[in-house]
């Protein structure tokens, strides 16, 4: 095969990918959000489709990106909506990859009307509550035996130690750890990462296009399929 051309080794597989970043509304015009562009999740979707998979892409606030061809796209806004969509799609999935940046907290109260400032009054503090941990939940309650679950983590310090601890905490099979800093990774077309396996494996991925990291993820996922029936 020519370089860059892959065997359709995901044919007959259903993969679910979350992408983008959740937005947690405060009122009808404001939200708490994050800087995730969705590019990594979209690259995972394109590469999986190119390798023959049926792809469900749960996309949180990714309207700036073009819809990938041949992919079932499910748009969502909040972490709670993302959880519903992922759990539904995961029911018959061979692999679930959580590339979305899920807000850890959401405002405790949603104001049905726009929050107004008042002369001479200090702003009200914003109370937050925890969002569900979707990756931990799908890792714990595998919807089918042998389902492979992959998480992503962006870390700024002690990248490998934090990644190892997070992999164990989440209970997933693979965790892609990105080192982030000023202008690194978020919104960029290229990334540098290491993929940690629950089996102790460590796969470094050099700085390069998100498609290359995506194909490495699918290689590691298909390794974990082998032995299981298609
Ligand atoms: N994740 C999730 N649900 C959440 C938070 C995170 O499914 N409520 C998933 C993300 O999609 C990602 C992985 O968990 O695949 C790691 O996210 P990260 O924010 O690094 O993990 P946290 O446990 O939230 O750790 P931290 O306190 O460092 O933010
Ligand atoms: Ca988090």
PDB file of C-alpha atoms and ligand atoms in Angstrom:
ATOM      1  CA  UNK A   1       0.000   0.000   0.000  1.00  0.00           C
ATOM      2  CA  UNK A   2       1.144   3.533  -0.707  1.00  0.00           C
ATOM      3  CA  UNK A   3       2.135   5.723   2.207  1.00  0.00           C
ATOM      4  CA  UNK A   4      -0.920   7.226   3.864  1.00  0.00           C
ATOM      5  CA  UNK A   5      -3.294   4.685   2.306  1.00  0.00           C
ATOM      6  CA  UNK A   6      -4.711   2.320   4.902  1.00  0.00           C
ATOM      7  CA  UNK A   7      -6.328  -1.068   4.820  1.00  0.00           C
ATOM      8  CA  UNK A   8     -10.034  -0.697   5.642  1.00  0.00           C
ATOM      9  CA  UNK A   9      -9.282  -2.387   8.983  1.00  0.00           C
ATOM     10  CA  UNK A  10     -12.243  -0.760  10.745  1.00  0.00           C
ATOM     11  CA  UNK A  11     -14.830  -2.199   8.330  1.00  0.00           C
ATOM     12  CA  UNK A  12     -17.809  -3.579  10.246  1.00  0.00           C
ATOM     13  CA  UNK A  13     -16.891  -1.572  13.344  1.00  0.00           C
ATOM     14  CA  UNK A  14     -18.969   1.203  14.892  1.00  0.00           C
ATOM     15  CA  UNK A  15     -16.890   3.909  16.535  1.00  0.00           C
ATOM     16  CA  UNK A  16     -18.227   6.807  18.581  1.00  0.00           C
ATOM     17  CA  UNK A  17     -16.177   9.979  18.872  1.00  0.00           C
ATOM     18  CA  UNK A  18     -16.937  13.071  20.927  1.00  0.00           C
ATOM     19  CA  UNK A  19     -15.437  16.337  19.714  1.00  0.00           C
ATOM     20  CA  UNK A  20     -15.379  20.015  20.539  1.00  0.00           C
ATOM     21  CA  UNK A  21     -16.081  21.645  23.877  1.00  0.00           C
ATOM     22  CA  UNK A  22     -19.237  21.837  25.935  1.00  0.00           C
ATOM     23  CA  UNK A  23     -20.892  25.143  26.760  1.00  0.00           C
ATOM     24  CA  UNK A  24     -22.727  25.509  30.034  1.00  0.00           C
ATOM     25  CA  UNK A  25     -25.339  28.271  29.880  1.00  0.00           C
ATOM     26  CA  UNK A  26     -25.699  30.955  32.555  1.00  0.00           C
ATOM     27  CA  UNK A  27     -28.590  32.718  30.859  1.00  0.00           C
ATOM     28  CA  UNK A  28     -29.967  32.833  27.297  1.00  0.00           C
ATOM     29  CA  UNK A  29     -26.943  34.769  25.989  1.00  0.00           C
ATOM     30  CA  UNK A  30     -23.973  33.617  28.123  1.00  0.00           C
ATOM     31  CA  UNK A  31     -22.128  30.415  28.835  1.00  0.00           C
ATOM     32  CA  UNK A  32     -19.037  28.902  30.481  1.00  0.00           C
ATOM     33  CA  UNK A  33     -16.937  27.329  27.752  1.00  0.00           C
ATOM     34  CA  UNK A  34     -13.457  26.266  26.777  1.00  0.00           C
ATOM     35  CA  UNK A  35     -11.033  26.647  23.879  1.00  0.00           C
ATOM     36  CA  UNK A  36     -11.409  23.217  22.290  1.00  0.00           C
ATOM     37  CA  UNK A  37     -11.845  23.634  18.519  1.00  0.00           C
ATOM     38  CA  UNK A  38     -12.975  20.093  17.735  1.00  0.00           C
ATOM     39  CA  UNK A  39     -10.194  19.552  15.189  1.00  0.00           C
ATOM     40  CA  UNK A  40      -8.755  16.466  16.917  1.00  0.00           C
ATOM     41  CA  UNK A  41     -12.158  14.777  17.150  1.00  0.00           C
ATOM     42  CA  UNK A  42     -12.920  15.605  13.513  1.00  0.00           C
ATOM     43  CA  UNK A  43      -9.554  14.183  12.428  1.00  0.00           C
ATOM     44  CA  UNK A  44     -10.403  10.995  14.361  1.00  0.00           C
ATOM     45  CA  UNK A  45     -13.765  10.846  12.569  1.00  0.00           C
ATOM     46  CA  UNK A  46     -12.253  11.332   9.097  1.00  0.00           C
ATOM     47  CA  UNK A  47      -9.502   8.768   9.635  1.00  0.00           C
ATOM     48  CA  UNK A  48     -11.903   6.178  11.092  1.00  0.00           C
ATOM     49  CA  UNK A  49     -14.281   6.636   8.135  1.00  0.00           C
ATOM     50  CA  UNK A  50     -11.326   6.306   5.730  1.00  0.00           C
ATOM     51  CA  UNK A  51     -10.486   2.991   7.418  1.00  0.00           C
ATOM     52  CA  UNK A  52     -14.022   1.703   6.847  1.00  0.00           C
ATOM     53  CA  UNK A  53     -15.699   2.343  10.215  1.00  0.00           C
ATOM     54  CA  UNK A  54     -19.269   3.433  10.755  1.00  0.00           C
ATOM     55  CA  UNK A  55     -18.683   6.682  12.638  1.00  0.00           C
ATOM     56  CA  UNK A  56     -20.927   8.573  15.044  1.00  0.00           C
ATOM     57  CA  UNK A  57     -19.465  11.993  15.793  1.00  0.00           C
ATOM     58  CA  UNK A  58     -20.969  13.703  18.839  1.00  0.00           C
ATOM     59  CA  UNK A  59     -20.022  17.311  18.192  1.00  0.00           C
ATOM     60  CA  UNK A  60     -20.151  19.953  20.911  1.00  0.00           C
ATOM     61  CA  UNK A  61     -20.158  23.489  19.493  1.00  0.00           C
ATOM     62  CA  UNK A  62     -18.074  22.812  16.402  1.00  0.00           C
ATOM     63  CA  UNK A  63     -20.016  24.898  13.881  1.00  0.00           C
ATOM     64  CA  UNK A  64     -16.757  26.449  12.602  1.00  0.00           C
ATOM     65  CA  UNK A  65     -15.682  23.068  11.164  1.00  0.00           C
ATOM     66  CA  UNK A  66     -16.964  21.498   7.931  1.00  0.00           C
ATOM     67  CA  UNK A  67     -19.073  18.325   8.412  1.00  0.00           C
ATOM     68  CA  UNK A  68     -16.914  15.278   7.656  1.00  0.00           C
ATOM     69  CA  UNK A  69     -18.249  13.147   4.781  1.00  0.00           C
ATOM     70  CA  UNK A  70     -19.800   9.770   5.527  1.00  0.00           C
ATOM     71  CA  UNK A  71     -20.152  10.352   9.264  1.00  0.00           C
ATOM     72  CA  UNK A  72     -23.296  10.496  11.455  1.00  0.00           C
ATOM     73  CA  UNK A  73     -23.024  13.890  13.141  1.00  0.00           C
ATOM     74  CA  UNK A  74     -24.926  14.535  16.381  1.00  0.00           C
ATOM     75  CA  UNK A  75     -24.686  18.170  17.493  1.00  0.00           C
ATOM     76  CA  UNK A  76     -24.850  18.861  21.252  1.00  0.00           C
ATOM     77  CA  UNK A  77     -24.302  21.864  23.525  1.00  0.00           C
ATOM     78  CA  UNK A  78     -23.841  20.961  27.182  1.00  0.00           C
ATOM     79  CA  UNK A  79     -22.064  18.175  29.077  1.00  0.00           C
ATOM     80  CA  UNK A  80     -25.413  16.674  30.072  1.00  0.00           C
ATOM     81  CA  UNK A  81     -26.495  16.570  26.402  1.00  0.00           C
ATOM     82  CA  UNK A  82     -23.115  15.132  25.394  1.00  0.00           C
ATOM     83  CA  UNK A  83     -23.513  12.362  27.996  1.00  0.00           C
ATOM     84  CA  UNK A  84     -26.991  11.439  26.686  1.00  0.00           C
ATOM     85  CA  UNK A  85     -25.777  11.305  23.078  1.00  0.00           C
ATOM     86  CA  UNK A  86     -22.604   9.334  23.879  1.00  0.00           C
ATOM     87  CA  UNK A  87     -24.421   6.759  26.036  1.00  0.00           C
ATOM     88  CA  UNK A  88     -27.047   6.245  23.320  1.00  0.00           C
ATOM     89  CA  UNK A  89     -24.499   5.825  20.517  1.00  0.00           C
ATOM     90  CA  UNK A  90     -22.163   3.699  22.669  1.00  0.00           C
ATOM     91  CA  UNK A  91     -24.831   0.999  23.135  1.00  0.00           C
ATOM     92  CA  UNK A  92     -23.626  -0.875  20.022  1.00  0.00           C
ATOM     93  CA  UNK A  93     -20.168   0.680  19.631  1.00  0.00           C
ATOM     94  CA  UNK A  94     -16.903  -1.239  19.320  1.00  0.00           C
ATOM     95  CA  UNK A  95     -14.930   1.796  20.476  1.00  0.00           C
ATOM     96  CA  UNK A  96     -15.670   5.117  22.148  1.00  0.00           C
ATOM     97  CA  UNK A  97     -13.160   7.964  21.935  1.00  0.00           C
ATOM     98  CA  UNK A  98     -13.746  10.959  24.179  1.00  0.00           C
ATOM     99  CA  UNK A  99     -11.888  13.772  22.443  1.00  0.00           C
ATOM    100  CA  UNK A 100     -14.335  16.454  23.600  1.00  0.00           C
ATOM    101  CA  UNK A 101     -13.399  18.924  26.312  1.00  0.00           C
ATOM    102  CA  UNK A 102     -16.203  18.420  28.805  1.00  0.00           C
ATOM    103  CA  UNK A 103     -16.822  21.220  31.311  1.00  0.00           C
ATOM    104  CA  UNK A 104     -16.168  19.855  34.805  1.00  0.00           C
ATOM    105  CA  UNK A 105     -18.750  22.249  36.277  1.00  0.00           C
ATOM    106  CA  UNK A 106     -21.909  24.000  35.194  1.00  0.00           C
ATOM    107  CA  UNK A 107     -23.738  26.953  36.723  1.00  0.00           C
ATOM    108  CA  UNK A 108     -25.974  25.706  39.549  1.00  0.00           C
ATOM    109  CA  UNK A 109     -28.767  27.964  38.321  1.00  0.00           C
ATOM    110  CA  UNK A 110     -29.832  28.850  34.782  1.00  0.00           C
ATOM    111  CA  UNK A 111     -31.413  32.315  34.602  1.00  0.00           C
ATOM    112  CA  UNK A 112     -34.339  32.144  32.181  1.00  0.00           C
ATOM    113  CA  UNK A 113     -33.966  35.888  31.530  1.00  0.00           C
ATOM    114  CA  UNK A 114     -30.762  37.783  30.731  1.00  0.00           C
ATOM    115  CA  UNK A 115     -28.792  38.654  33.872  1.00  0.00           C
ATOM    116  CA  UNK A 116     -28.737  42.477  34.253  1.00  0.00           C
ATOM    117  CA  UNK A 117     -26.254  44.668  36.070  1.00  0.00           C
ATOM    118  CA  UNK A 118     -27.609  47.247  38.507  1.00  0.00           C
ATOM    119  CA  UNK A 119     -26.051  50.593  39.422  1.00  0.00           C
ATOM    120  CA  UNK A 120     -24.220  50.468  42.732  1.00  0.00           C
ATOM    121  CA  UNK A 121     -24.657  46.690  43.142  1.00  0.00           C
ATOM    122  CA  UNK A 122     -21.840  44.142  43.198  1.00  0.00           C
ATOM    123  CA  UNK A 123     -22.335  41.169  40.848  1.00  0.00           C
ATOM    124  CA  UNK A 124     -23.782  37.975  42.293  1.00  0.00           C
ATOM    125  CA  UNK A 125     -21.189  35.175  42.609  1.00  0.00           C
ATOM    126  CA  UNK A 126     -21.710  32.273  40.222  1.00  0.00           C
ATOM    127  CA  UNK A 127     -22.307  28.941  41.984  1.00  0.00           C
ATOM    128  CA  UNK A 128     -21.194  25.835  40.128  1.00  0.00           C
ATOM    129  CA  UNK A 129     -22.100  22.145  40.381  1.00  0.00           C
ATOM    130  CA  UNK A 130     -20.187  19.113  39.052  1.00  0.00           C
ATOM    131  CA  UNK A 131     -21.001  17.664  35.651  1.00  0.00           C
ATOM    132  CA  UNK A 132     -21.148  13.887  35.188  1.00  0.00           C
ATOM    133  CA  UNK A 133     -17.830  12.229  34.286  1.00  0.00           C
ATOM    134  CA  UNK A 134     -18.791  10.583  30.990  1.00  0.00           C
ATOM    135  CA  UNK A 135     -15.450   8.838  30.342  1.00  0.00           C
ATOM    136  CA  UNK A 136     -15.410   7.247  33.820  1.00  0.00           C
ATOM    137  CA  UNK A 137     -19.025   6.144  33.403  1.00  0.00           C
ATOM    138  CA  UNK A 138     -18.640   4.487  29.977  1.00  0.00           C
ATOM    139  CA  UNK A 139     -15.372   2.869  31.105  1.00  0.00           C
ATOM    140  CA  UNK A 140     -17.085   1.401  34.179  1.00  0.00           C
ATOM    141  CA  UNK A 141     -20.349   0.313  32.495  1.00  0.00           C
ATOM    142  CA  UNK A 142     -19.064  -1.067  29.172  1.00  0.00           C
ATOM    143  CA  UNK A 143     -22.086  -1.250  26.892  1.00  0.00           C
ATOM    144  CA  UNK A 144     -20.668  -4.403  25.293  1.00  0.00           C
ATOM    145  CA  UNK A 145     -17.851  -6.762  26.255  1.00  0.00           C
ATOM    146  CA  UNK A 146     -14.515  -5.853  24.685  1.00  0.00           C
ATOM    147  CA  UNK A 147     -15.595  -2.292  23.904  1.00  0.00           C
ATOM    148  CA  UNK A 148     -12.446  -0.156  23.738  1.00  0.00           C
ATOM    149  CA  UNK A 149     -12.612   3.204  25.529  1.00  0.00           C
ATOM    150  CA  UNK A 150     -10.164   6.034  24.853  1.00  0.00           C
ATOM    151  CA  UNK A 151      -9.773   9.334  26.698  1.00  0.00           C
ATOM    152  CA  UNK A 152      -7.815  12.490  25.993  1.00  0.00           C
ATOM    153  CA  UNK A 153      -6.052  14.660  28.550  1.00  0.00           C
ATOM    154  CA  UNK A 154      -4.318  17.984  28.209  1.00  0.00           C
ATOM    155  CA  UNK A 155      -1.755  18.516  30.938  1.00  0.00           C
ATOM    156  CA  UNK A 156       0.604  21.416  31.645  1.00  0.00           C
ATOM    157  CA  UNK A 157       2.869  19.824  34.319  1.00  0.00           C
ATOM    158  CA  UNK A 158       4.177  16.330  35.180  1.00  0.00           C
ATOM    159  CA  UNK A 159       2.501  15.185  31.989  1.00  0.00           C
ATOM    160  CA  UNK A 160       3.245  11.448  32.203  1.00  0.00           C
ATOM    161  CA  UNK A 161       2.650  11.045  35.951  1.00  0.00           C
ATOM    162  CA  UNK A 162      -0.609  12.979  35.750  1.00  0.00           C
ATOM    163  CA  UNK A 163      -1.603  10.994  32.669  1.00  0.00           C
ATOM    164  CA  UNK A 164      -0.955   7.623  34.356  1.00  0.00           C
ATOM    165  CA  UNK A 165      -2.970   8.639  37.416  1.00  0.00           C
ATOM    166  CA  UNK A 166      -5.809   9.904  35.234  1.00  0.00           C
ATOM    167  CA  UNK A 167      -5.866   6.705  33.141  1.00  0.00           C
ATOM    168  CA  UNK A 168      -6.284   4.644  36.315  1.00  0.00           C
ATOM    169  CA  UNK A 169      -8.901   7.017  37.742  1.00  0.00           C
ATOM    170  CA  UNK A 170     -10.996   6.950  34.573  1.00  0.00           C
ATOM    171  CA  UNK A 171     -10.677   3.206  33.957  1.00  0.00           C
ATOM    172  CA  UNK A 172     -10.266   3.620  30.181  1.00  0.00           C
ATOM    173  CA  UNK A 173      -8.036   1.441  27.969  1.00  0.00           C
ATOM    174  CA  UNK A 174      -6.032   4.239  26.356  1.00  0.00           C
ATOM    175  CA  UNK A 175      -5.375   7.844  27.308  1.00  0.00           C
ATOM    176  CA  UNK A 176      -3.897  10.311  24.815  1.00  0.00           C
ATOM    177  CA  UNK A 177      -1.930  12.860  26.792  1.00  0.00           C
ATOM    178  CA  UNK A 178      -1.117  16.206  25.202  1.00  0.00           C
ATOM    179  CA  UNK A 179       1.248  18.705  26.693  1.00  0.00           C
ATOM    180  CA  UNK A 180      -0.356  22.133  26.511  1.00  0.00           C
ATOM    181  CA  UNK A 181       0.900  25.610  27.077  1.00  0.00           C
ATOM    182  CA  UNK A 182       0.525  28.993  25.456  1.00  0.00           C
ATOM    183  CA  UNK A 183      -0.664  28.463  21.829  1.00  0.00           C
ATOM    184  CA  UNK A 184       0.143  24.715  21.999  1.00  0.00           C
ATOM    185  CA  UNK A 185      -2.520  22.269  20.744  1.00  0.00           C
ATOM    186  CA  UNK A 186      -5.718  24.304  21.154  1.00  0.00           C
ATOM    187  CA  UNK A 187      -6.880  25.394  17.718  1.00  0.00           C
ATOM    188  CA  UNK A 188      -3.634  24.280  16.113  1.00  0.00           C
ATOM    189  CA  UNK A 189      -3.456  21.827  13.218  1.00  0.00           C
ATOM    190  CA  UNK A 190      -0.553  19.859  14.751  1.00  0.00           C
ATOM    191  CA  UNK A 191       0.072  18.219  18.103  1.00  0.00           C
ATOM    192  CA  UNK A 192       2.551  16.263  20.175  1.00  0.00           C
ATOM    193  CA  UNK A 193       1.305  13.496  22.428  1.00  0.00           C
ATOM    194  CA  UNK A 194       1.924  10.205  24.154  1.00  0.00           C
ATOM    195  CA  UNK A 195      -0.707   7.466  24.208  1.00  0.00           C
ATOM    196  CA  UNK A 196      -0.746   5.593  27.526  1.00  0.00           C
ATOM    197  CA  UNK A 197      -2.252   2.098  27.705  1.00  0.00           C
ATOM    198  CA  UNK A 198      -3.889   0.466  30.724  1.00  0.00           C
ATOM    199  CA  UNK A 199      -1.520  -2.432  29.953  1.00  0.00           C
ATOM    200  CA  UNK A 200       1.431  -0.128  30.752  1.00  0.00           C
ATOM    201  CA  UNK A 201       2.265   0.683  27.129  1.00  0.00           C
ATOM    202  CA  UNK A 202       3.511   4.134  26.119  1.00  0.00           C
ATOM    203  CA  UNK A 203       3.324   5.241  22.479  1.00  0.00           C
ATOM    204  CA  UNK A 204       4.915   8.612  21.731  1.00  0.00           C
ATOM    205  CA  UNK A 205       3.507  10.532  18.767  1.00  0.00           C
ATOM    206  CA  UNK A 206       5.823  13.205  17.378  1.00  0.00           C
ATOM    207  CA  UNK A 207       4.761  16.739  16.605  1.00  0.00           C
ATOM    208  CA  UNK A 208       2.724  16.441  13.415  1.00  0.00           C
ATOM    209  CA  UNK A 209      -0.772  16.585  11.881  1.00  0.00           C
ATOM    210  CA  UNK A 210      -3.746  15.507  14.013  1.00  0.00           C
ATOM    211  CA  UNK A 211      -4.463  12.830  11.358  1.00  0.00           C
ATOM    212  CA  UNK A 212      -1.213  11.063  12.281  1.00  0.00           C
ATOM    213  CA  UNK A 213      -2.118  11.011  15.967  1.00  0.00           C
ATOM    214  CA  UNK A 214      -5.614   9.820  14.955  1.00  0.00           C
ATOM    215  CA  UNK A 215      -4.234   6.919  12.911  1.00  0.00           C
ATOM    216  CA  UNK A 216      -2.001   5.933  15.845  1.00  0.00           C
ATOM    217  CA  UNK A 217      -5.088   5.885  18.079  1.00  0.00           C
ATOM    218  CA  UNK A 218      -6.942   3.629  15.599  1.00  0.00           C
ATOM    219  CA  UNK A 219      -3.873   1.353  15.316  1.00  0.00           C
ATOM    220  CA  UNK A 220      -3.857   0.932  19.105  1.00  0.00           C
ATOM    221  CA  UNK A 221      -7.645   0.436  19.179  1.00  0.00           C
ATOM    222  CA  UNK A 222      -7.551  -2.251  16.454  1.00  0.00           C
ATOM    223  CA  UNK A 223      -4.704  -4.007  18.354  1.00  0.00           C
ATOM    224  CA  UNK A 224      -7.118  -4.263  21.264  1.00  0.00           C
ATOM    225  CA  UNK A 225      -9.876  -5.634  18.982  1.00  0.00           C
ATOM    226  CA  UNK A 226      -7.728  -8.523  17.784  1.00  0.00           C
ATOM    227  CA  UNK A 227      -8.843 -11.728  19.422  1.00  0.00           C
ATOM    228  CA  UNK A 228     -12.357 -10.352  19.855  1.00  0.00           C
ATOM    229  CA  UNK A 229     -14.915 -11.251  17.142  1.00  0.00           C
ATOM    230  CA  UNK A 230     -15.813  -8.577  14.587  1.00  0.00           C
TER     231      UNK A 230
HETATM  232  N1  LIG B   1     -14.263  13.844  30.552  1.00  0.00           N
HETATM  233  C1  LIG B   1     -15.555  13.363  30.596  1.00  0.00           C
HETATM  234  N2  LIG B   1     -16.461  13.951  31.439  1.00  0.00           N
HETATM  235  C2  LIG B   1     -16.100  14.976  32.221  1.00  0.00           C
HETATM  236  C3  LIG B   1     -14.775  15.469  32.191  1.00  0.00           C
HETATM  237  C4  LIG B   1     -13.880  14.878  31.323  1.00  0.00           C
HETATM  238  O1  LIG B   1     -15.889  12.413  29.885  1.00  0.00           O
HETATM  239  N3  LIG B   1     -16.995  15.514  33.034  1.00  0.00           N
HETATM  240  C5  LIG B   1     -13.298  13.169  29.659  1.00  0.00           C
HETATM  241  C6  LIG B   1     -12.731  14.050  28.558  1.00  0.00           C
HETATM  242  O2  LIG B   1     -13.504  13.949  27.384  1.00  0.00           O
HETATM  243  C7  LIG B   1     -11.345  13.451  28.360  1.00  0.00           C
HETATM  244  C8  LIG B   1     -10.987  12.885  29.717  1.00  0.00           C
HETATM  245  O3  LIG B   1     -12.211  12.775  30.439  1.00  0.00           O
HETATM  246  O4  LIG B   1     -11.376  12.368  27.454  1.00  0.00           O
HETATM  247  C9  LIG B   1      -9.999  13.656  30.512  1.00  0.00           C
HETATM  248  O5  LIG B   1     -10.479  14.956  30.711  1.00  0.00           O
HETATM  249  P1  LIG B   1      -9.774  15.868  31.794  1.00  0.00           P
HETATM  250  O6  LIG B   1     -10.452  17.183  31.856  1.00  0.00           O
HETATM  251  O7  LIG B   1      -8.302  15.841  31.535  1.00  0.00           O
HETATM  252  O8  LIG B   1     -10.051  14.990  33.114  1.00  0.00           O
HETATM  253  P2  LIG B   1     -10.595  15.421  34.518  1.00  0.00           P
HETATM  254  O9  LIG B   1     -10.879  14.160  35.269  1.00  0.00           O
HETATM  255  O10 LIG B   1     -11.711  16.383  34.396  1.00  0.00           O
HETATM  256  O11 LIG B   1      -9.326  16.068  35.195  1.00  0.00           O
HETATM  257  P3  LIG B   1      -8.931  17.609  35.501  1.00  0.00           P
HETATM  258  O12 LIG B   1      -9.319  17.833  36.921  1.00  0.00           O
HETATM  259  O13 LIG B   1      -7.434  17.609  35.252  1.00  0.00           O
HETATM  260  O14 LIG B   1      -9.676  18.499  34.540  1.00  0.00           O
HETATM  261 CA1  LIG B   2     -11.590  18.398  33.304  1.00  0.00          CA
END
